[in-house]
mmCIF file of C-alpha atoms and ligand atoms in Angstrom:
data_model
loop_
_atom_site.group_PDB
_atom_site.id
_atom_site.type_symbol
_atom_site.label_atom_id
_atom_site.label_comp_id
_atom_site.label_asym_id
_atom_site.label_seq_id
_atom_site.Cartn_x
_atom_site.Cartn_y
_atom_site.Cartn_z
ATOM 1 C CA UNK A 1 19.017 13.924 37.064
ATOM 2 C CA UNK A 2 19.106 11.076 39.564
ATOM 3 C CA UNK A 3 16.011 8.989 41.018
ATOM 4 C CA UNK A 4 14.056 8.856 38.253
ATOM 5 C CA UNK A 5 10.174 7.473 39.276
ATOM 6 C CA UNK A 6 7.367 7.010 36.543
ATOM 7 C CA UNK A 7 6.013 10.470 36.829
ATOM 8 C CA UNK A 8 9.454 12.279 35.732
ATOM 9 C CA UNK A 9 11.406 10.177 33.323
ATOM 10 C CA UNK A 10 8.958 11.529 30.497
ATOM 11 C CA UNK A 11 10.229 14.913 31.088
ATOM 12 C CA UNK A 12 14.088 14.357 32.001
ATOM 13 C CA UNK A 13 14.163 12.060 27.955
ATOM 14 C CA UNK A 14 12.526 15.539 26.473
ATOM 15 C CA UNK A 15 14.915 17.238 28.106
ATOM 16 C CA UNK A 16 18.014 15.130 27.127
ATOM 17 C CA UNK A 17 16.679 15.358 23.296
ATOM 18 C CA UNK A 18 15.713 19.432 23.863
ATOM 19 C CA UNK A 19 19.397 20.270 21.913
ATOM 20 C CA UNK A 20 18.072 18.366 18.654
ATOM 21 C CA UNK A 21 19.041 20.787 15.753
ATOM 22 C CA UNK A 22 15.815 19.743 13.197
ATOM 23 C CA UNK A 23 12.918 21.135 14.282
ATOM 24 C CA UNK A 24 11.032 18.513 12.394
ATOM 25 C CA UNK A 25 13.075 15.528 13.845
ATOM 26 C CA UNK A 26 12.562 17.087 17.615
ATOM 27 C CA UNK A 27 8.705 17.607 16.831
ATOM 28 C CA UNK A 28 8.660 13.844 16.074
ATOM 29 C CA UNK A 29 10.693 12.316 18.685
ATOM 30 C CA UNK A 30 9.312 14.282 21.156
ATOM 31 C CA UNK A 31 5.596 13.168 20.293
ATOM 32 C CA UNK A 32 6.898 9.610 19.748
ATOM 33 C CA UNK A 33 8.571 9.711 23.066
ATOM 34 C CA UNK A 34 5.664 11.401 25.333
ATOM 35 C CA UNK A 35 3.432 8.354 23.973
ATOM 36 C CA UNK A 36 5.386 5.725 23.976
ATOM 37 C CA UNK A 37 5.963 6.635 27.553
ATOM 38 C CA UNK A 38 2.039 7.276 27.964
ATOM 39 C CA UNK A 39 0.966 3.892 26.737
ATOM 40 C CA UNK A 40 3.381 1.796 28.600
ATOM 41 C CA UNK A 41 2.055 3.707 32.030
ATOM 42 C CA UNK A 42 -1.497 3.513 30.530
ATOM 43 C CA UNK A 43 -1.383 -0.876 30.164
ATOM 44 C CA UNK A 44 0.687 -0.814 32.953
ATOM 45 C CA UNK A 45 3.484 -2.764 30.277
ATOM 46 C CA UNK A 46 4.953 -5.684 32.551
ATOM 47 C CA UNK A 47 9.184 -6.447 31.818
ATOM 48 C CA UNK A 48 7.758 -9.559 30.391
ATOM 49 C CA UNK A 49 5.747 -7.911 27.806
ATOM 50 C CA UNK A 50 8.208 -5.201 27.253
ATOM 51 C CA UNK A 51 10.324 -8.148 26.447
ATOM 52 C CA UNK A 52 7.848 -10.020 23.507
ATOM 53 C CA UNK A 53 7.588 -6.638 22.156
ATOM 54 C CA UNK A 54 11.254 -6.280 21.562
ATOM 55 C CA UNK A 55 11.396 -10.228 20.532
ATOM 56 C CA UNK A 56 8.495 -9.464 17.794
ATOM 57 C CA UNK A 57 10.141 -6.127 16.533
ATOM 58 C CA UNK A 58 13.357 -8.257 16.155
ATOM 59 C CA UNK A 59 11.905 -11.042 14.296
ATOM 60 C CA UNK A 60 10.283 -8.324 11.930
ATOM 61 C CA UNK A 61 13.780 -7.192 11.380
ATOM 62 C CA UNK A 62 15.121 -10.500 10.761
ATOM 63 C CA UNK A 63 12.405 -11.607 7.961
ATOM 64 C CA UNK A 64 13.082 -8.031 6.378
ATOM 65 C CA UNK A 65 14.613 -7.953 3.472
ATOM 66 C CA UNK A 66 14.891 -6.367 0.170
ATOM 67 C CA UNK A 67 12.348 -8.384 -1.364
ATOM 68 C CA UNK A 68 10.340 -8.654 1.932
ATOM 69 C CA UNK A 69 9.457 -5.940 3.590
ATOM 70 C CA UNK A 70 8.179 -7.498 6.598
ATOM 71 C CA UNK A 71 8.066 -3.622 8.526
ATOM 72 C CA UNK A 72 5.871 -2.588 5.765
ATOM 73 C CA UNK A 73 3.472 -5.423 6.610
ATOM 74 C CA UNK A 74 3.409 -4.752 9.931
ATOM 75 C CA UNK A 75 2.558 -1.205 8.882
ATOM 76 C CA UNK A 76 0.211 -1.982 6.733
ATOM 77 C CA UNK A 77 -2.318 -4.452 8.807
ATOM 78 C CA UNK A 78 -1.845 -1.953 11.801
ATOM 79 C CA UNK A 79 -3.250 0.783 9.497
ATOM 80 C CA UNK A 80 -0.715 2.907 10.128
ATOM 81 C CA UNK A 81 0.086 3.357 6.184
ATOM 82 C CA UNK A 82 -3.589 4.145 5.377
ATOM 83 C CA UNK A 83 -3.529 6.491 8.042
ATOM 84 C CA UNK A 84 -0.375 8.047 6.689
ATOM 85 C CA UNK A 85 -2.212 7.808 3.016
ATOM 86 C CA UNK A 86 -5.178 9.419 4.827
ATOM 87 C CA UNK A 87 -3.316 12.395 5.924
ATOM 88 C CA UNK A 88 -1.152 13.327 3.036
ATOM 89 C CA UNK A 89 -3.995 12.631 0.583
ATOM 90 C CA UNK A 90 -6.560 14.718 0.998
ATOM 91 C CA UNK A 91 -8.033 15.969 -2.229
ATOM 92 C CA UNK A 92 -11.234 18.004 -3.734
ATOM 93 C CA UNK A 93 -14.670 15.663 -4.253
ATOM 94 C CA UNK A 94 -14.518 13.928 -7.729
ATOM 95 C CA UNK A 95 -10.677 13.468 -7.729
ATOM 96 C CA UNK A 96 -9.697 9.507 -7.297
ATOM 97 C CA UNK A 97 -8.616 8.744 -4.178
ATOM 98 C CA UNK A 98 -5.190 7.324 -3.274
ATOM 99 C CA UNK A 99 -4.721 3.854 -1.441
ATOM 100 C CA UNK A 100 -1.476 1.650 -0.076
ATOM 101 C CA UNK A 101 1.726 1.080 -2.121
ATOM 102 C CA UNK A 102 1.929 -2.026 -1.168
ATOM 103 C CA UNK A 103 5.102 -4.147 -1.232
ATOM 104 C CA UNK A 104 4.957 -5.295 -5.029
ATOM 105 C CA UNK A 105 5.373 -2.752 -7.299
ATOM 106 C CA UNK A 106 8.922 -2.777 -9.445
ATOM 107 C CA UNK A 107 10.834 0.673 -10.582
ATOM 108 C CA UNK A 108 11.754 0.069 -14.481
ATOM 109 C CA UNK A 109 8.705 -2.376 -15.013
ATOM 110 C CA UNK A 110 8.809 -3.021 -19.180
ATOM 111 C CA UNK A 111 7.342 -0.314 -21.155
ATOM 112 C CA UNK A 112 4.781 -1.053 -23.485
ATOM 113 C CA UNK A 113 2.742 0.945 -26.470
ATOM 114 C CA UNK A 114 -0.955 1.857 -25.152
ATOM 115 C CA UNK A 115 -2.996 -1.301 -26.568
ATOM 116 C CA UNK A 116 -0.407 -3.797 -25.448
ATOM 117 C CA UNK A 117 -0.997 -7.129 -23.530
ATOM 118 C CA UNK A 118 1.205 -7.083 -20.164
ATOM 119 C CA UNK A 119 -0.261 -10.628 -19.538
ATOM 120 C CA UNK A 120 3.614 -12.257 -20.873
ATOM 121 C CA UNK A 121 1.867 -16.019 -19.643
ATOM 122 C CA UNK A 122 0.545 -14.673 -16.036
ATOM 123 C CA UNK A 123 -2.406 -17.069 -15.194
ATOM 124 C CA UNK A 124 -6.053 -15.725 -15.615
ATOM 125 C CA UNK A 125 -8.440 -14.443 -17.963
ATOM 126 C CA UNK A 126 -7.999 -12.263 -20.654
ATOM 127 C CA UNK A 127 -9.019 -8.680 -19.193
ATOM 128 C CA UNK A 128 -9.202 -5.580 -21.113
ATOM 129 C CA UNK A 129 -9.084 -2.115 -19.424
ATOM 130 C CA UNK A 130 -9.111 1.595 -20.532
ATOM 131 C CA UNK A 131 -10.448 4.557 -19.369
ATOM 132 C CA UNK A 132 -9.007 8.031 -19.558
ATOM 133 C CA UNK A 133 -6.801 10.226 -17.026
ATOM 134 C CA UNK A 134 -8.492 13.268 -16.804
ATOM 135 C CA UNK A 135 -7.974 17.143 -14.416
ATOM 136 C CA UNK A 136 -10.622 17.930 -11.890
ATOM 137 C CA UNK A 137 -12.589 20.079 -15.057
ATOM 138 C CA UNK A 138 -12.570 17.005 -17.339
ATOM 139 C CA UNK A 139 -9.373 18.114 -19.151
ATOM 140 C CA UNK A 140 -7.425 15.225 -20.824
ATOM 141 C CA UNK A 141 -3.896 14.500 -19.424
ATOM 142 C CA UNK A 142 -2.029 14.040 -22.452
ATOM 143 C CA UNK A 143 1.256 11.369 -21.313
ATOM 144 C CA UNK A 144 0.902 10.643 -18.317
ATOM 145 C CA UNK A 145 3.101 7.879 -16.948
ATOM 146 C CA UNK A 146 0.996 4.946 -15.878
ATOM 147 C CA UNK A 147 2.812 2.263 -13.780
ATOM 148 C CA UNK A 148 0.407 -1.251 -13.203
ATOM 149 C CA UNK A 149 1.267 -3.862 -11.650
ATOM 150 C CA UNK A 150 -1.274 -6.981 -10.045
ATOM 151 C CA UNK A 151 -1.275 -10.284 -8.736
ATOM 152 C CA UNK A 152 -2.796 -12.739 -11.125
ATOM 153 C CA UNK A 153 -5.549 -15.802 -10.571
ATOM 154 C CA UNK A 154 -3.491 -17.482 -7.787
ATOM 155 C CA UNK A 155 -3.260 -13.950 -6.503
ATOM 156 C CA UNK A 156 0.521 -14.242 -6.771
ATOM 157 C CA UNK A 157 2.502 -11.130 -8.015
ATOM 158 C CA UNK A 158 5.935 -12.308 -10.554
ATOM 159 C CA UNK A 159 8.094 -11.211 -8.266
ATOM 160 C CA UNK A 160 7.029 -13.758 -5.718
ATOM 161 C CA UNK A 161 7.434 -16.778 -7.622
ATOM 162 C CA UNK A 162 10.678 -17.646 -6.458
ATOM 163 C CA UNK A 163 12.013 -18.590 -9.963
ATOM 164 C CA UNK A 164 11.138 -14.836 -10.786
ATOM 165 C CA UNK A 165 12.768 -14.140 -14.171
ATOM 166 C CA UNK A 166 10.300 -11.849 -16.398
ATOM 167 C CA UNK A 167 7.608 -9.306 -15.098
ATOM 168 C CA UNK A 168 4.140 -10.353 -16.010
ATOM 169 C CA UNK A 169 0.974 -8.681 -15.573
ATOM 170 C CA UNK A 170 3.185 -5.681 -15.031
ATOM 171 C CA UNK A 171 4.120 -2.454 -17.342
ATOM 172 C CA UNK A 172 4.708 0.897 -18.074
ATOM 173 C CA UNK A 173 2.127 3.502 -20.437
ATOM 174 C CA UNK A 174 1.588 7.037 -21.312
ATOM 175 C CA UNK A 175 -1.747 8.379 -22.460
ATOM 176 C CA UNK A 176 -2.833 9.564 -25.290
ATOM 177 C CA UNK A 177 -3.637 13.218 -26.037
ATOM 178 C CA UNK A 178 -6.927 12.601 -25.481
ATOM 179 C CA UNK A 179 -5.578 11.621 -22.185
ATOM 180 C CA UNK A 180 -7.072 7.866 -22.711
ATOM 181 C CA UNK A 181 -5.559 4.503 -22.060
ATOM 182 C CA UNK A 182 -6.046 0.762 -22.828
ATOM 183 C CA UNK A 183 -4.206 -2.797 -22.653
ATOM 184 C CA UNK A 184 -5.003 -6.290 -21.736
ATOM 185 C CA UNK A 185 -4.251 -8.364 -18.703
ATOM 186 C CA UNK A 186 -5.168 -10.723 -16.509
ATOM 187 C CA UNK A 187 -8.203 -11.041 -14.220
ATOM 188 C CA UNK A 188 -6.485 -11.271 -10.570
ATOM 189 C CA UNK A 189 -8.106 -12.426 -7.650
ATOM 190 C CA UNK A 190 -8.237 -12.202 -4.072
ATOM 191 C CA UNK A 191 -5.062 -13.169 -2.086
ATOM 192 C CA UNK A 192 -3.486 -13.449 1.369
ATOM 193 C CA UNK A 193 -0.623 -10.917 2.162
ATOM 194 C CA UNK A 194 2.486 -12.951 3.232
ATOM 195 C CA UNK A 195 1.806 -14.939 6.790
ATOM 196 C CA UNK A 196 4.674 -16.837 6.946
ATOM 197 C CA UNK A 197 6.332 -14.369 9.278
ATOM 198 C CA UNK A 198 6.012 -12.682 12.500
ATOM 199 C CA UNK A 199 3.306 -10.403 11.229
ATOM 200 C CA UNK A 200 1.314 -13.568 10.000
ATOM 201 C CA UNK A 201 1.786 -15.126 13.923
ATOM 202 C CA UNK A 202 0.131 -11.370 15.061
ATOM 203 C CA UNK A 203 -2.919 -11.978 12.240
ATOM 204 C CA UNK A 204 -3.350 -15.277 13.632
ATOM 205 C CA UNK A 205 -3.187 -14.055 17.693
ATOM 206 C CA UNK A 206 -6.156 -11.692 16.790
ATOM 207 C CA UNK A 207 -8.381 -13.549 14.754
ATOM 208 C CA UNK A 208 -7.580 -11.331 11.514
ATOM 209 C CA UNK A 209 -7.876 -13.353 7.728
ATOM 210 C CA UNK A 210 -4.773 -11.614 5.818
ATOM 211 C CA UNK A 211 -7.078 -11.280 2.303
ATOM 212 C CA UNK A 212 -7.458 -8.385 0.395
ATOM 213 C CA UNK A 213 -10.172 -8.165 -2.009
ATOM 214 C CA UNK A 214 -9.183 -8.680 -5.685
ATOM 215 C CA UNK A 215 -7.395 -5.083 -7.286
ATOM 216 C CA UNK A 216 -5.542 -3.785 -9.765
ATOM 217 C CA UNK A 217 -2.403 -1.283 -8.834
ATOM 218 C CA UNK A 218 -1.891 1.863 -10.782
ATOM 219 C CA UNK A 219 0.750 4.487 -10.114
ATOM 220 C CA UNK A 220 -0.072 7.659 -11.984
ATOM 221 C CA UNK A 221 2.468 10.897 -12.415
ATOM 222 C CA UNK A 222 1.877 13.741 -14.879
ATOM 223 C CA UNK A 223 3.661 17.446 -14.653
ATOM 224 C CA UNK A 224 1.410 19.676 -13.074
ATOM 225 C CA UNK A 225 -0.693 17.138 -11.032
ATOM 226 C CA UNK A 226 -0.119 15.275 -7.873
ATOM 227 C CA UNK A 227 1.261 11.639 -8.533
ATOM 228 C CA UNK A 228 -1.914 9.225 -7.625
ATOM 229 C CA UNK A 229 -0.986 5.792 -5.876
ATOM 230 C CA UNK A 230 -4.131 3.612 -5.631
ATOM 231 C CA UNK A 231 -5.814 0.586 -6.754
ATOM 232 C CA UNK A 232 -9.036 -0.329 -8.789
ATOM 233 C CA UNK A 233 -10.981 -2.920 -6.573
ATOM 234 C CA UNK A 234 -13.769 -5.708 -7.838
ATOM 235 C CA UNK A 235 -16.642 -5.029 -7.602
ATOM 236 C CA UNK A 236 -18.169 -7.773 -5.682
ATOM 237 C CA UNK A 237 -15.335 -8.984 -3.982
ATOM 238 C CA UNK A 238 -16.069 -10.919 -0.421
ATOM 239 C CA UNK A 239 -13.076 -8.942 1.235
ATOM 240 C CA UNK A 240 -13.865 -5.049 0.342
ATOM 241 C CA UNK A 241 -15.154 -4.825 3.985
ATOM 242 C CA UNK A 242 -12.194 -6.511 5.946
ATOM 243 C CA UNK A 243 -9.227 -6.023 3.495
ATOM 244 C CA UNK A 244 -6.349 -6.789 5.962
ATOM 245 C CA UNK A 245 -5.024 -3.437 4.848
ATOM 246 C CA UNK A 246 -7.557 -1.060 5.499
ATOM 247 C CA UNK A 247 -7.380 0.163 1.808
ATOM 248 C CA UNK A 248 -10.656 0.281 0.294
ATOM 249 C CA UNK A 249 -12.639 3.436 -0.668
ATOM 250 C CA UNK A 250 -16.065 3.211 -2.795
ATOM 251 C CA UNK A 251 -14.731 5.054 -4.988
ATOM 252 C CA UNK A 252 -12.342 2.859 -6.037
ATOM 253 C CA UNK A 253 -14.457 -0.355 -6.560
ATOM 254 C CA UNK A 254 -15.726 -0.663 -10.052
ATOM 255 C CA UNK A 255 -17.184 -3.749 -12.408
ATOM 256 C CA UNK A 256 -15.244 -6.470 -13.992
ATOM 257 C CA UNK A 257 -17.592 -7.255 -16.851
ATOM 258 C CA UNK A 258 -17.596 -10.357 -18.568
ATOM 259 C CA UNK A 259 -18.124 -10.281 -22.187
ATOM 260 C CA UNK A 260 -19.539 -12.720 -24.363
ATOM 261 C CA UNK A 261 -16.457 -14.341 -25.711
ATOM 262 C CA UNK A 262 -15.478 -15.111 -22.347
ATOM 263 C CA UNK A 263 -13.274 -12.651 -21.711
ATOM 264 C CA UNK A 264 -13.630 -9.363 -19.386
ATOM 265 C CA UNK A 265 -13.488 -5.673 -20.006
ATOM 266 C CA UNK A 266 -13.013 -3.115 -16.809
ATOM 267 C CA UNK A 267 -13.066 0.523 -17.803
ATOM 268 C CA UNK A 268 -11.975 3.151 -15.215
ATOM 269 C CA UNK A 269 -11.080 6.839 -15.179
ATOM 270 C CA UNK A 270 -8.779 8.423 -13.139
ATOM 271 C CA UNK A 271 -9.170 12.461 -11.912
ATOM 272 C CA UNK A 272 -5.887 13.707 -10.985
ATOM 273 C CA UNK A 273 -5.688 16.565 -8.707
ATOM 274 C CA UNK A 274 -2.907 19.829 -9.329
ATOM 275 C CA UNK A 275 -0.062 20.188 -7.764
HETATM 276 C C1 BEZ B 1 -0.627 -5.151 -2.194
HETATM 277 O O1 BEZ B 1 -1.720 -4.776 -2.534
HETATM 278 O O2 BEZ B 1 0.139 -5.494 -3.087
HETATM 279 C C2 BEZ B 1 -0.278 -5.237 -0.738
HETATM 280 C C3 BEZ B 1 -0.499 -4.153 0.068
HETATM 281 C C4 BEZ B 1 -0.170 -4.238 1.407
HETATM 282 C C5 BEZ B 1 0.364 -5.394 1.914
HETATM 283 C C6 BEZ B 1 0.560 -6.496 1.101
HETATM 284 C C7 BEZ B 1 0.240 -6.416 -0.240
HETATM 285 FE FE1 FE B 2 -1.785 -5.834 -4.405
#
C-alpha cells in the first residue's frame, strides 16, 4: 500500500504482521504496535523527540550488561515490573504477597544449615530472623528452598563492590519439618538504585529520589506451591511511600526489633499459595 497518512499506517503494520504464526507473539505485537502508534499521534511526538527517545533507549543498551541490567532499571522505576508482578500474582487474602526481583540476587548463592550466620564480614548489625513457611491452612512446609539475599548498612549488595570475591549477607536454606527457619545477618539499610546511568539522568529530569526503603529479599520454592519472590520491608523506613520501585505492600513491612544486647531480631512468616 502506497501513500500512507497518519490515519492508515496503524492498519497497513497490522496487516504486514497478520501472517505471524504464534498466536501469542501476534496478540502482543499487535497491541504493542496499535499503542505505540496511538501515543505518538496522541503527544503529537515531534522527529526531534522521536530522536531522544531512540538516543535514551540506546544508551540503556550501552550501560547494559551482565552485571547491570540497566533495561531492568528502566523497568523497574517506570513500574512496569510491579505491574507485571501485579498481574501474574494474584493470590487468596492471608497468602504473602510477591514484590520485584530486583537486579541482585545470585543463582548458586552458598548453602548454609538453618541457624547459620550469612553475615561472612558484610557491614551492619548483628540481625537474627526466623519465622516459619507455612500453606494457606497453617500447614508447615517442610524444605522449602529459601534463597536471601540484601544489601548491607551502606546499602551495598557484594556483588557491587567492584572487588566482589565472596557472597555476603547472601545464602541458601531449607526449612525444617515444622516448616520453620532461622539465621543471622546483617541489618541493611536504605539505598539508592544505581544513577550513574541513563535511567539515573530520567530520575533526575523528573524530580524522582532513586531510594528504596530498607528490605530484606527472599525467594521461596516448595513442590506443590507457587514460588514466592518478595521482600520483608522495615518497619519505619522514610521511603515505604516513594520506593523508586513501586514495590511496597503493608503486608510486607514488619519490625526490626532491637534487643537488649544490641543486636536485632526480625521474625516473619511466609504463606505460600498452591500451585
Ligand atoms: C533491589 O531491591 O535489589 C532492586 C530492585 C529494583 C531495582 C534496583 C534494586
Ligand atoms: Fe534490594
Amino acid at each position: 500500500m502506497r501513500n500512507l497518512s497518519e490515519d492508515t499506517i496503524t492498519q497497513e503494520v497490522l496487516d504486514r504482521i497478520a501472517g505471524t504464526k504464534n498466536e501469542r507473539t501476534k496478540e502482543v505485537l499487535s497491541e504493542l504496535i496499535q499503542h505505540l502508534h496511538d501515543f505518538a499521534r496522541k503527544v503529537r511526538l515531534t522527529e526531534q523527540e522521536w530522536l531522544q527517545g531512540i538516543e535514551f533507549l540506546t544508551a540503556v543498551g550501552h550501560k547494559t550488561d551482565e552485571k547491570r541490567h540497566e533495561f531492568i532499571l528502566l523497568s523497574d522505576t517506570l513500574g512496569l515490573s510491579m505491574l507485571t508482578v501485579c498481574i501474574n500474582n494474584s493470590k487468596p487474602v492471608g497468602c504473602t504477597e510477591a514484590t520485584v526481583f530486583g537486579p541482585f540476587h545470585v543463582p548458586n548463592a552458598p548453602e548454609f544449615a538453618l541457624g547459620a550466620d550469612i553475615a561472612n564480614g558484610a557491614k551492619g548489625s548483628a540481625c537474627h530472623v526466623s519465622g516459619r513457611v507455612l500453606g494457606l491452612k497453617g500447614e508447615a512446609i517442610e524444605n522449602a528452598h529459601m534463597d536471601v539475599w540484601q544489601a548491607d548498612e551502606e546499602g551495598v549488595y557484594d556483588v557491587q563492590n567492584p572487588n566482589f570475591t565472596e557472597h555476603r549477607a547472601r545464602g541458601i536454606f531449607r526449612t525444617a519439618p515444622d516448616g520453620s527457619y532461622r539465621f543471622t545477618t546483617v541489618v541493611g539499610e536504605s539505598y539508592p538504585i544505581p544513577t550513574d546511568g541513563p535511567v539515573g539522568d530520567m530520575l533526575a529530569a523528573t524530580g524522582r529520589h532513586p531510594w528504596r526503603p530498607a528490605h530484606l529479599h527472599f525467594k521461596i520454592t516448595a513442590p506443590g506451591y507457587q514460588t514466592l519472590v518478595t521482600h520483608v520491608f522495615r518497619e519505619g523506613d522514610k521511603y515505604l511511600d516513594s520506593d523508586a520501585v513501586f514495590g511496597v505492600r503493608e503486608n510486607l513491612i514488619a519490625p526490626w526489633t532491637k534487643n537488649a544486647d544490641g543486636e536485632f531480631s526480625l521474625k516473619y512468616d511466609f504463606i505460600l499459595n498452591r500451585a
